[in-house]
XYZ file of C-alpha atoms in Angstrom:
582
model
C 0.000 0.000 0.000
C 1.220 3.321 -0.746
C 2.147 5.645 1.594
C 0.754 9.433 1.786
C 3.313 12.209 2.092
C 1.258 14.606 4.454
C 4.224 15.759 6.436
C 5.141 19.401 7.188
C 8.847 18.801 5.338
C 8.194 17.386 1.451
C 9.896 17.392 -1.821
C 7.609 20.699 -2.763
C 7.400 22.287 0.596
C 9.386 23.201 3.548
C 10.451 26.231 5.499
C 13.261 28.154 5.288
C 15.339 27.194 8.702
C 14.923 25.230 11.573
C 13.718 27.839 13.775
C 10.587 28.438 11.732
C 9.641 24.517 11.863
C 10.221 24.912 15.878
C 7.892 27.982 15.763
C 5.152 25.804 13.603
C 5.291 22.681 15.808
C 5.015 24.548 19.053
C 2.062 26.169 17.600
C 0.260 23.410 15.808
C 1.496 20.247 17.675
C 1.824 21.590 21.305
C -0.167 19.344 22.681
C 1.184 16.140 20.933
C 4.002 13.804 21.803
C 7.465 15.013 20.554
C 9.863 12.556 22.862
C 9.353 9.419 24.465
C 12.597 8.959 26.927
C 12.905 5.168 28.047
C 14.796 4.371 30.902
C 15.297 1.731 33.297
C 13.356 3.565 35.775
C 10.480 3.888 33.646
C 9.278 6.536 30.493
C 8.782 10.156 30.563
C 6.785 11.837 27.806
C 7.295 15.027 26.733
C 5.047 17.157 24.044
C 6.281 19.781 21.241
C 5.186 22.500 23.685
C 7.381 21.281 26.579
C 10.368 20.322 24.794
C 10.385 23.847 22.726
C 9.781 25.595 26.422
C 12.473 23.995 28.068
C 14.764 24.317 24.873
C 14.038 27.947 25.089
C 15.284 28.462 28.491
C 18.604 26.662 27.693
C 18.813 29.539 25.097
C 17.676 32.455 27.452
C 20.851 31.419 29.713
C 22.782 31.135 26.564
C 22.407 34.760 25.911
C 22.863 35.256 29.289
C 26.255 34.071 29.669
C 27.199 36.446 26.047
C 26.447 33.925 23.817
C 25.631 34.818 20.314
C 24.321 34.065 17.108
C 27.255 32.414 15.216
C 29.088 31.225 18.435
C 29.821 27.214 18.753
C 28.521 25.812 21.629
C 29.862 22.062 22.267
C 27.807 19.600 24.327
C 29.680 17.257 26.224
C 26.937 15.367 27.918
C 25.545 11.777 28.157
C 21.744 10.902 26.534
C 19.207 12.221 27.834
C 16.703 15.277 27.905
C 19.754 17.930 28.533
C 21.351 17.263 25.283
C 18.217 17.583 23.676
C 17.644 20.653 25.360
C 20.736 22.078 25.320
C 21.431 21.014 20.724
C 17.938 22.857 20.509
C 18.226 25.841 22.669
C 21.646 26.781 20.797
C 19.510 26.796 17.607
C 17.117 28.565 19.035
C 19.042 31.518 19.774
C 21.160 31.602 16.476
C 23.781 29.760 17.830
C 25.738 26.857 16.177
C 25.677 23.741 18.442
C 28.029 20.138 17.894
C 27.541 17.161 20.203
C 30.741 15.400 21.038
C 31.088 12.232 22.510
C 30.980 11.333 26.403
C 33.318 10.120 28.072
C 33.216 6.073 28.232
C 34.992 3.033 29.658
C 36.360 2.382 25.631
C 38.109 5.718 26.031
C 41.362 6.520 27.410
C 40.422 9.850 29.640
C 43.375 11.966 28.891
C 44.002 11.147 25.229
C 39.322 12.092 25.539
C 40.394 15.608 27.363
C 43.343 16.353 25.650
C 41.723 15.698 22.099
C 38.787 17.813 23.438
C 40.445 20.573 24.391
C 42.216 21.081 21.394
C 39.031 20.779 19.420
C 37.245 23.398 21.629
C 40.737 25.957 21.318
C 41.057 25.013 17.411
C 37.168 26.197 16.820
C 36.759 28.867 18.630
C 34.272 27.222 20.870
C 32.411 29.791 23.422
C 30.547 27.701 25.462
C 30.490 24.488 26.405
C 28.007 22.420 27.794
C 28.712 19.608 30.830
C 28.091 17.607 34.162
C 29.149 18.785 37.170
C 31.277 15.615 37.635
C 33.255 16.581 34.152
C 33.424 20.222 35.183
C 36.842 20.179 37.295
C 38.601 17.962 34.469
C 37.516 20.251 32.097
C 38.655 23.273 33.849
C 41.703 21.829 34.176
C 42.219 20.611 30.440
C 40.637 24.169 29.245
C 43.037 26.571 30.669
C 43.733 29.124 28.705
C 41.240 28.336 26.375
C 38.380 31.370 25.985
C 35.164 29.349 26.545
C 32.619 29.765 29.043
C 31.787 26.358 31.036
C 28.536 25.597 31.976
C 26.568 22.620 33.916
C 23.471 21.420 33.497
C 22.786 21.835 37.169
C 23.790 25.652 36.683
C 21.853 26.151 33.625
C 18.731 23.738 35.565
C 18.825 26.843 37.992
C 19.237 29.760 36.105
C 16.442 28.794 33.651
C 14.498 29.553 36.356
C 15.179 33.041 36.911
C 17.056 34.631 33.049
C 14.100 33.432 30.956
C 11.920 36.472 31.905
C 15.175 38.850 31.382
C 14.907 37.669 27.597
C 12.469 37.777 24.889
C 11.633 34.135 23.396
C 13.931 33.381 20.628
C 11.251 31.169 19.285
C 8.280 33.568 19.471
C 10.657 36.080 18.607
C 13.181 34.661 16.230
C 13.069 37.199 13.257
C 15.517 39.280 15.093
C 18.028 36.627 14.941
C 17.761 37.440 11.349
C 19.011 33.407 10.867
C 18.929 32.764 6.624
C 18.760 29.475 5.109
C 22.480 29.879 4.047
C 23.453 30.298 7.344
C 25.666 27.302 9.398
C 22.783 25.252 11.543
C 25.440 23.238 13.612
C 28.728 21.261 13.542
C 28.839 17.524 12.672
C 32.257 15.940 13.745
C 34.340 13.186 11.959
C 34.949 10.251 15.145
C 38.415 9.106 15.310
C 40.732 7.439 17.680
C 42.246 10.911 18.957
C 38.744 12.324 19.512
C 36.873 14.405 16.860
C 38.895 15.704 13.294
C 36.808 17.451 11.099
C 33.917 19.507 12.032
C 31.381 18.984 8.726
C 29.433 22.566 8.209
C 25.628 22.011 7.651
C 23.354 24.807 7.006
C 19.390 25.137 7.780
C 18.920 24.484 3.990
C 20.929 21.290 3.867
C 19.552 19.603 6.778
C 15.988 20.525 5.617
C 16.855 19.221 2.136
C 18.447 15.819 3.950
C 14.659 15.847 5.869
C 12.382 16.604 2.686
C 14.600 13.802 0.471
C 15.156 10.913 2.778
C 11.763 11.630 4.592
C 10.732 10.644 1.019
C 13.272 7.524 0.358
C 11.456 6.023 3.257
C 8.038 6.662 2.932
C 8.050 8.483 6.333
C 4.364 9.341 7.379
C 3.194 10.863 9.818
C 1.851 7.775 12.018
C 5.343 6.320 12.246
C 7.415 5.945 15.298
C 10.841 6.497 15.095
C 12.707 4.348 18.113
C 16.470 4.726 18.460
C 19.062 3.539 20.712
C 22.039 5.709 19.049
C 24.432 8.500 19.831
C 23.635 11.824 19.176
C 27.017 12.771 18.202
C 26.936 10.295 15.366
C 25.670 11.646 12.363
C 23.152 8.533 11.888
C 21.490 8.916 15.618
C 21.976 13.016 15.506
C 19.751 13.012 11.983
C 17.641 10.022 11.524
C 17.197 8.721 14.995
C 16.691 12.824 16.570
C 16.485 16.042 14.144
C 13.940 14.605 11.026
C 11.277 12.639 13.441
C 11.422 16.099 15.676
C 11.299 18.229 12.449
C 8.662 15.717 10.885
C 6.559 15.508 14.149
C 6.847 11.714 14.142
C 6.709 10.394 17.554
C 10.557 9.730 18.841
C 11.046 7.266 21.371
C 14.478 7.822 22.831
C 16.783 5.674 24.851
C 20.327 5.672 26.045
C 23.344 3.722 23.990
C 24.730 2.597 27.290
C 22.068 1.336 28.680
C 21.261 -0.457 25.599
C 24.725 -2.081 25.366
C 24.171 -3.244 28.872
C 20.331 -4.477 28.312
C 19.477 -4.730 24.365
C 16.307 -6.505 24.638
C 14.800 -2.537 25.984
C 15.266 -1.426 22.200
C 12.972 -4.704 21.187
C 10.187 -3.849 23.971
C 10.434 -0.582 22.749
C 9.656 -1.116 19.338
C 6.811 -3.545 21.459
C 4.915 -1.196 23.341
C 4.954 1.882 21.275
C 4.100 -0.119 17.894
C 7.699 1.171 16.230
C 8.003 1.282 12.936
C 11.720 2.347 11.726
C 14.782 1.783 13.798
C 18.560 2.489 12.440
C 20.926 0.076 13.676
C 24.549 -0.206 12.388
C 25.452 -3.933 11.309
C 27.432 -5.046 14.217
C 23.811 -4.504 16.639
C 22.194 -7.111 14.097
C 24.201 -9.972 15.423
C 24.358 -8.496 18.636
C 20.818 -8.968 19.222
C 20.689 -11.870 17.915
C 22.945 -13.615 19.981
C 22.953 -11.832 23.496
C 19.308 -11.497 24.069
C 17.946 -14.575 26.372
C 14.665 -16.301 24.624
C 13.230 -16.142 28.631
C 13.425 -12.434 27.608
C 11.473 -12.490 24.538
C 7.916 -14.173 25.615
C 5.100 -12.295 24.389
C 7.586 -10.112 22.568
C 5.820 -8.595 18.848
C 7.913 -6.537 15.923
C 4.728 -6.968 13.649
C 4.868 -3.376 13.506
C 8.522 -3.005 12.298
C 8.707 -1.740 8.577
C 11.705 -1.124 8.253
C 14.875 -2.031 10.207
C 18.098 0.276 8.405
C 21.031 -0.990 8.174
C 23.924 2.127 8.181
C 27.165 3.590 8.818
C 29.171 -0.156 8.858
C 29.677 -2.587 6.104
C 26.454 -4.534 5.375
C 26.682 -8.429 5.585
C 24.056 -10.458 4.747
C 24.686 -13.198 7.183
C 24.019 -10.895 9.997
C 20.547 -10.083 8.422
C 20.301 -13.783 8.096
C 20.747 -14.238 11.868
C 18.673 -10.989 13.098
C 15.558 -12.862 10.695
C 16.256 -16.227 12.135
C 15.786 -15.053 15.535
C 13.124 -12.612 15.486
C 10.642 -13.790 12.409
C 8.708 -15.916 15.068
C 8.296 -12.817 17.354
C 6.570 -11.012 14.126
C 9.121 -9.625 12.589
C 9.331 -9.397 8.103
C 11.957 -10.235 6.012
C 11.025 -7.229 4.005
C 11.532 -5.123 6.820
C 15.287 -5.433 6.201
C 16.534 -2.542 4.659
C 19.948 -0.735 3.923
C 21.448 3.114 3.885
C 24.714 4.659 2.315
C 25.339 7.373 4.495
C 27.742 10.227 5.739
C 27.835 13.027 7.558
C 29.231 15.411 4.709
C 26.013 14.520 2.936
C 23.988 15.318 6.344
C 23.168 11.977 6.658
C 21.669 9.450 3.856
C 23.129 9.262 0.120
C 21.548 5.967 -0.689
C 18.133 3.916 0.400
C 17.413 0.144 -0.159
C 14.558 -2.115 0.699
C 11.923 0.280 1.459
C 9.647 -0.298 -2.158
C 11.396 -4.054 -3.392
C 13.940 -6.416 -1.416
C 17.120 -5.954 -0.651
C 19.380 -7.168 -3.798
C 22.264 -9.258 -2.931
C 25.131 -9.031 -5.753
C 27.076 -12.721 -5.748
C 30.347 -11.910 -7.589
C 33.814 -13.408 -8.063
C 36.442 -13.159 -5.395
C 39.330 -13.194 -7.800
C 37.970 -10.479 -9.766
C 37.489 -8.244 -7.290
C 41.149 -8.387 -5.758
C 43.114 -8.452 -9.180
C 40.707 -6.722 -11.272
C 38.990 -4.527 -9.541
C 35.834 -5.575 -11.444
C 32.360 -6.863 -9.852
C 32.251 -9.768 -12.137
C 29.080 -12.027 -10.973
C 30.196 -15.677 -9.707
C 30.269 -18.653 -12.144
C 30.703 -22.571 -11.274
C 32.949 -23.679 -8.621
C 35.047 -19.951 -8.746
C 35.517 -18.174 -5.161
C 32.993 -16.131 -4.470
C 31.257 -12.999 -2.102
C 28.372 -11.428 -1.282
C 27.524 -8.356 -1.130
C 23.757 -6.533 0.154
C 23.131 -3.312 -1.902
C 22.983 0.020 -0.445
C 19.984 1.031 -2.946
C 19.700 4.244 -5.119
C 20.206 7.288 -4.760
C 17.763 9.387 -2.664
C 16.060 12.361 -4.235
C 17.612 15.291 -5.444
C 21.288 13.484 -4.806
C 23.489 11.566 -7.385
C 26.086 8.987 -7.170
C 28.855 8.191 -9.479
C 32.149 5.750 -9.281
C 35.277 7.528 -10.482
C 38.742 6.077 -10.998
C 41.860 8.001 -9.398
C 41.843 10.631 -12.303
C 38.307 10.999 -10.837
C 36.839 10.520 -14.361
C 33.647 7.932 -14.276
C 34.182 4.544 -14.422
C 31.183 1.571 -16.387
C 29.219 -0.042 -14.512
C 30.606 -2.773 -12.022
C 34.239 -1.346 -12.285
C 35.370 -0.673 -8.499
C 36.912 3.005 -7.767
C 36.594 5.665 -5.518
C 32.396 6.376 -4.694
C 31.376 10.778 -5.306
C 27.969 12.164 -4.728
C 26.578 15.784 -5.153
C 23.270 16.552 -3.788
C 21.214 19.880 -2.078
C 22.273 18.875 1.188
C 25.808 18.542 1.357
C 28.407 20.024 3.742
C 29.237 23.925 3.448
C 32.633 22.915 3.914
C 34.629 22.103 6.948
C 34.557 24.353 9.445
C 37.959 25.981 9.410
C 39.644 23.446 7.363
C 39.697 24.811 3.872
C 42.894 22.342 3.003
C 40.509 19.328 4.116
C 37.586 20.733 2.346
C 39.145 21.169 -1.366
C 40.704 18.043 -0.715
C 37.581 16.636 -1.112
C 34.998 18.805 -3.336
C 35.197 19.367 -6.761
C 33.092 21.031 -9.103
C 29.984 20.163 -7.066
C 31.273 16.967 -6.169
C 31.928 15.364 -3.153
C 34.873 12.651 -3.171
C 33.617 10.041 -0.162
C 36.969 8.096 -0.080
C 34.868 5.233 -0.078
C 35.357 2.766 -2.929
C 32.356 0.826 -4.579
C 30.767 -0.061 -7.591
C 27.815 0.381 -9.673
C 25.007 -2.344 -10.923
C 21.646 -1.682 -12.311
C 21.882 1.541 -10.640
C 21.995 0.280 -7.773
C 24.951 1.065 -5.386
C 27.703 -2.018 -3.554
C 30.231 -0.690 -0.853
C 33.792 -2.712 -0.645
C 35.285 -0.769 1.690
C 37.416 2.179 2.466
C 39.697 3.827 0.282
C 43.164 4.391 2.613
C 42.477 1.279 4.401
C 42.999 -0.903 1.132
C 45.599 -3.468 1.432
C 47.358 -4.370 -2.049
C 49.035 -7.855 -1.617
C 51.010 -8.609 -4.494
C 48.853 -6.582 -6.666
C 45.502 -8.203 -4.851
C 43.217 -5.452 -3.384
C 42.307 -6.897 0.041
C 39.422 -4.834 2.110
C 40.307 -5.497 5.548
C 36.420 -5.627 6.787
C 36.706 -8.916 4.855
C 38.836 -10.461 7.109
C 37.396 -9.094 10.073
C 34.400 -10.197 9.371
C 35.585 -13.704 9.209
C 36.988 -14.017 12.404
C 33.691 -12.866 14.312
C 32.510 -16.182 15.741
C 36.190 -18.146 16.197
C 35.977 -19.741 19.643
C 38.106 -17.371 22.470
C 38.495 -14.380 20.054
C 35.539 -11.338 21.727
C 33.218 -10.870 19.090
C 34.003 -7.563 16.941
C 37.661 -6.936 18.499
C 39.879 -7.761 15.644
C 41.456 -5.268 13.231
C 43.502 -5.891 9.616
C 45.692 -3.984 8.132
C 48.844 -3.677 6.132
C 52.646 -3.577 6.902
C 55.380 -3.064 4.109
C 57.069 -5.558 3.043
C 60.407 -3.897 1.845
C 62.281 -7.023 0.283
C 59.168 -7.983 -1.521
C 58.068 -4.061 -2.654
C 54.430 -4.890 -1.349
C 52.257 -5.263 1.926
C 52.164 -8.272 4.569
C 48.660 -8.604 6.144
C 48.767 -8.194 9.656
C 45.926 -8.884 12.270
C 45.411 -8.057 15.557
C 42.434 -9.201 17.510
C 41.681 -9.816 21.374
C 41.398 -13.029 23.230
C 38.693 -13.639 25.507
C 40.255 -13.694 29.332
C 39.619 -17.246 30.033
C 41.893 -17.374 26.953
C 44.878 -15.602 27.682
C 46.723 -18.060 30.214
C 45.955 -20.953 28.148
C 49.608 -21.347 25.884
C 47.016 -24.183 23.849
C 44.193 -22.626 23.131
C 46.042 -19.706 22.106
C 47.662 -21.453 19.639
C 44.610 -22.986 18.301
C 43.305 -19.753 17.601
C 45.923 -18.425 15.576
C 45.435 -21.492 13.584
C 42.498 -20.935 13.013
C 42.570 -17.244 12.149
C 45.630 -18.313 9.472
C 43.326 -21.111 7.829
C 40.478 -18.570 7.682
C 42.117 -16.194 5.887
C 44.136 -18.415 3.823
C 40.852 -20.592 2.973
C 38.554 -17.417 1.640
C 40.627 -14.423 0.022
C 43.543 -15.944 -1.664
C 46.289 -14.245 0.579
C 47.617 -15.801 3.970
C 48.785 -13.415 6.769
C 52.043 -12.942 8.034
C 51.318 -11.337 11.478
C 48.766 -12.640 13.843
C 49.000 -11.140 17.168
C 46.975 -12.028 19.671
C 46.079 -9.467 22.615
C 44.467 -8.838 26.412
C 41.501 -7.203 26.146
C 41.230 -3.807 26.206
C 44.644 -3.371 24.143
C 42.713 -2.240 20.439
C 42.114 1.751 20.181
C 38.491 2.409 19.384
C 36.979 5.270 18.055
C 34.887 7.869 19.673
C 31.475 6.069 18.321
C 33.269 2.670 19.963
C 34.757 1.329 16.723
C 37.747 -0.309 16.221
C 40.388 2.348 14.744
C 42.054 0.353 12.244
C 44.731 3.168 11.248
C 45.277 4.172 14.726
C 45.861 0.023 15.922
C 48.321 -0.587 13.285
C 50.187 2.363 14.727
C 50.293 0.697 17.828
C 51.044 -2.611 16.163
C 54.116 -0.875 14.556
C 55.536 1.114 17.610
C 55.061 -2.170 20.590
C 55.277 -5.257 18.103
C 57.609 -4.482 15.404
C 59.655 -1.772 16.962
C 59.270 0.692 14.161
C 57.434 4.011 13.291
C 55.270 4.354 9.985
């Protein structure tokens, strides 16, 4: 059945920045659930008139404290209502607000403050946004840095008192004088030394993003968005927070820690509120498949699940394979398994699959792939892959595969993936080398590499993390991905990569992945693993590998969205295994 567009944000209509949606929602939806926040402790509701009120205090203190239109404001603060609050009531008042990560047990605290502070100094930040139990570490990391620190418990207080010193931003916003043109907020790059580049999206471009993907998906206004992810991730900060809000599609909220340390609550989520889309990056597919007790499950129903996205990892389709296994007898489709291409220079989605037709799977020659660079579909006995497509382009936004000329390359020829669309980045934000590095007459150069079939777009991986073995292009998610269910290796905790090989004028793979603890002590079992990593590789991409180190946990560098940092491991690898510096 076809679904009706009758959203405030279309293809043909929407307004011209975010603060006149906010003004039109707290008028015409006041009343109407904006937020659902699920906690352990229970659910708290919140409405488009609350959430706009209390948004609009956090910008009365704002100006307050000599904050003004134009001025970053960084929020360093967990999930929950203050971030919300806090992201919103920086718009509000003209402001340009960028979530960064929180502080977690995968980060090391001092490379975290250190890496903060010189993003707050290197942009200019003028406020930022905390806990009480970060502010004396971040007093102490910010000296000497211009940048007013504030609580949540401070601003909690003050909201009380400044708001009637200041006239509403929202009812009042035309003297902000805001223009479509005009930077909305700061989207950061993660990486294992905190956050690199800080992507520039205007009020135009993340309406655009809304209007075109809202359409990709079919989004209508009786859908409920329910979301798990970080806000400072570009896939939880847009789909799973800023277009349901924007839409005025019901949001039901939760936090990413808890639901590491619980994931069923993101099932009886989608349960009690009826759900309907939920974003999950691949690694959470097998995750719930496997850590999730059936005792936990009775009486469970994802009937009302249309569409389950797959983004921001490599797409396998034996994870969708498990996910569907486990959860079709609790109600849920196979067609509700769909897939999205996105980054944050586009704002969020490039590419949509599954929504109108199922997802495509693209069987294709191993051999070709590695020595050829060509997507050459499998024949007879010959080693093969799988790939799941990422879909089409969305709306207003095309794709194109370029060799390293950057001049088009046919269809299923692998090279380097470049989009241009109405809602791409301004720029980054006071990185002009890192910004023409990457646009080009329109275009936008992903560094991802991919191919083209039926006009439908395949990811193979990333660009600088290619391996080239003896002229073979090796992707090292490949690899990883085959070593996710080897007995005494933790699940998702192994990284590939390559070393030089100067006598040979090529690369060595090298892997590093951690051992479980009941592991380490055990000289045997140790040994059987490497084995069995070695045969693995050996056994499905044509290449062996030379280094297999096995590690304590806790010893890979992850990102600051809790990835594994491939470039920033084989660092490591270099400096403590080998003895050397890249």
């Amino acid at each position: 059945m076809e679904r009706q567009a009758t959203l405030p944000i279309t293809l043909t209509q929407r307004p011209a920045t975010l603060i006149e949606q906010a003004e039109w929602l707290r008028i015409h939806r006041a009343e109407d659930t904006a937020v659902v926040m699920v906690t352990h402790e229970g659910e708290t509701r919140i409405t488009y008139g609350q959430f706009f009120a209390r948004a609009e205090a956090y910008a009365a203190v704002l100006l307050e404290a000599g904050i003004r239109p134009g001025d970053l404001v960084a929020l360093i603060l967990q999930h929950g209502e203050s971030v919300l609050y806090g992201f919103w009531g920086a718009l509000l008042m003209g402001a340009v607000p960028s979530i960064f990560p929180f502080l977690s047990d995968k980060l090391d605290p001092a490379r975290y403050f250190d890496s903060a502070r010189q993003l707050i100094d290197h942009s200019g930040v003028k406020a930022v946004i905390t806990y009480r139990e970060l502010e004396a570490d971040l007093r102490h990391h910010l000296q000497g840095v211009e940048a007013v620190l504030m609580t949540t418990e401070a601003l909690t207080q003050s909201t009380r008192t400044v708001g009637a010193r200041h006239a509403s931003p929202l009812q009042n916003h035309l003297f902000l004088n805001i223009q479509s043109d005009d930077t909305a907020f700061l989207q950061h790059s993660s990486g294992s030394t905190g956050l690199q580049k800080g992507v520039m999206l205007t009020h135009r471009a993340l309406l655009n993003q809304v209007a075109s993907y809202s359409a990709a998906i079919r989004l209508a206004p009786d859908d409920v968005v329910v979301s798990w992810l970080p806000l400072y991730h570009d896939m939880g900060l847009i789909a799973g927070f800023l277009m349901p809000i924007l839409q005025g599609v019901k949001l039901v909220l939760m936090s990413p820690f808890q639901w590491v340390r619980d994931p069923k609550m993101l099932l009886w989520a989608l349960h009690h509120h009826r759900g309907t889309l939920c974003w999950l990056p691949n690694f959470a597919y097998n995750f719930l498949a496997t850590r999730v007790r059936d005792a936990d499950l009775d009486g469970l129903d994802l009937s009302a699940v249309r569409a389950l996205v797959n983004c921001s990892e490599p797409v396998y389709a034996e994870s969708h394979a498990a996910f569907l296994a486990r959860y079709a007898p609790y109600g849920f489709r196979e067609s509700a398994l769909t897939v999205c291409y996105a980054m944050a220079e586009n704002t969020f989605a490039v590419t949509q699959a599954g929504i109108d037709a199922p997802l495509k799977l693209d069987v294709i020659d191993r051999r070709a792939l590695m020595d050829e660079r060509r997507a050459v579909p499998a024949a007879g006995d010959a080693p093969s892959m799988t790939l799941v497509s990422n879909g089409r382009p969305i709306p207003n936004c095309d794709v194109r595969v370029v060799d390293e000329a950057r001049q088009p390359l046919p269809q299923r020829h692998v090279g380097e993936i470049a989009l241009r669309s109405d809602s791409m980045l301004a720029g980054y934000y006071r990185r002009p080398d890192a910004t023409a590095a990457v646009l080009a007459d329109g275009w936008y150069f992903t560094g991802d590499m991919g191919y083209l079939a039926d006009g439908e777009l395949y990811i193979t991986g990333r660009k600088k993390d290619l391996i080239i073995v003896g002229g073979k292009n090796v992707y090292p998610q490949d690899i990883e991905n085959l070593l996710n269910n080897i007995s005494g290796l933790h699940p998702g905790r192994a990284t590939a990569f390559g070393v030089l090989n100067p006598k040979l004028g090529t690369e060595d793979v090298a892997i590093v992945a951690e051992l479980e603890a009941d592991v380490l002590e055990d000289v045997q079992a140790r040994a059987a693993v490497q084995r069995e990593i070695r045969a693995r590789v050996a056994q499905n991409t044509d290449v062996t590998a030379r280094y297999v180190q096995l590690v304590p946990p806790k010893w890979l560098i992850k990102t600051s969205s809790g990835k594994v940092a491939r470039a920033a491991n084989r660092d490591k690898f270099l400096c403590e295994v080998l003895g050397q510096t890249d």
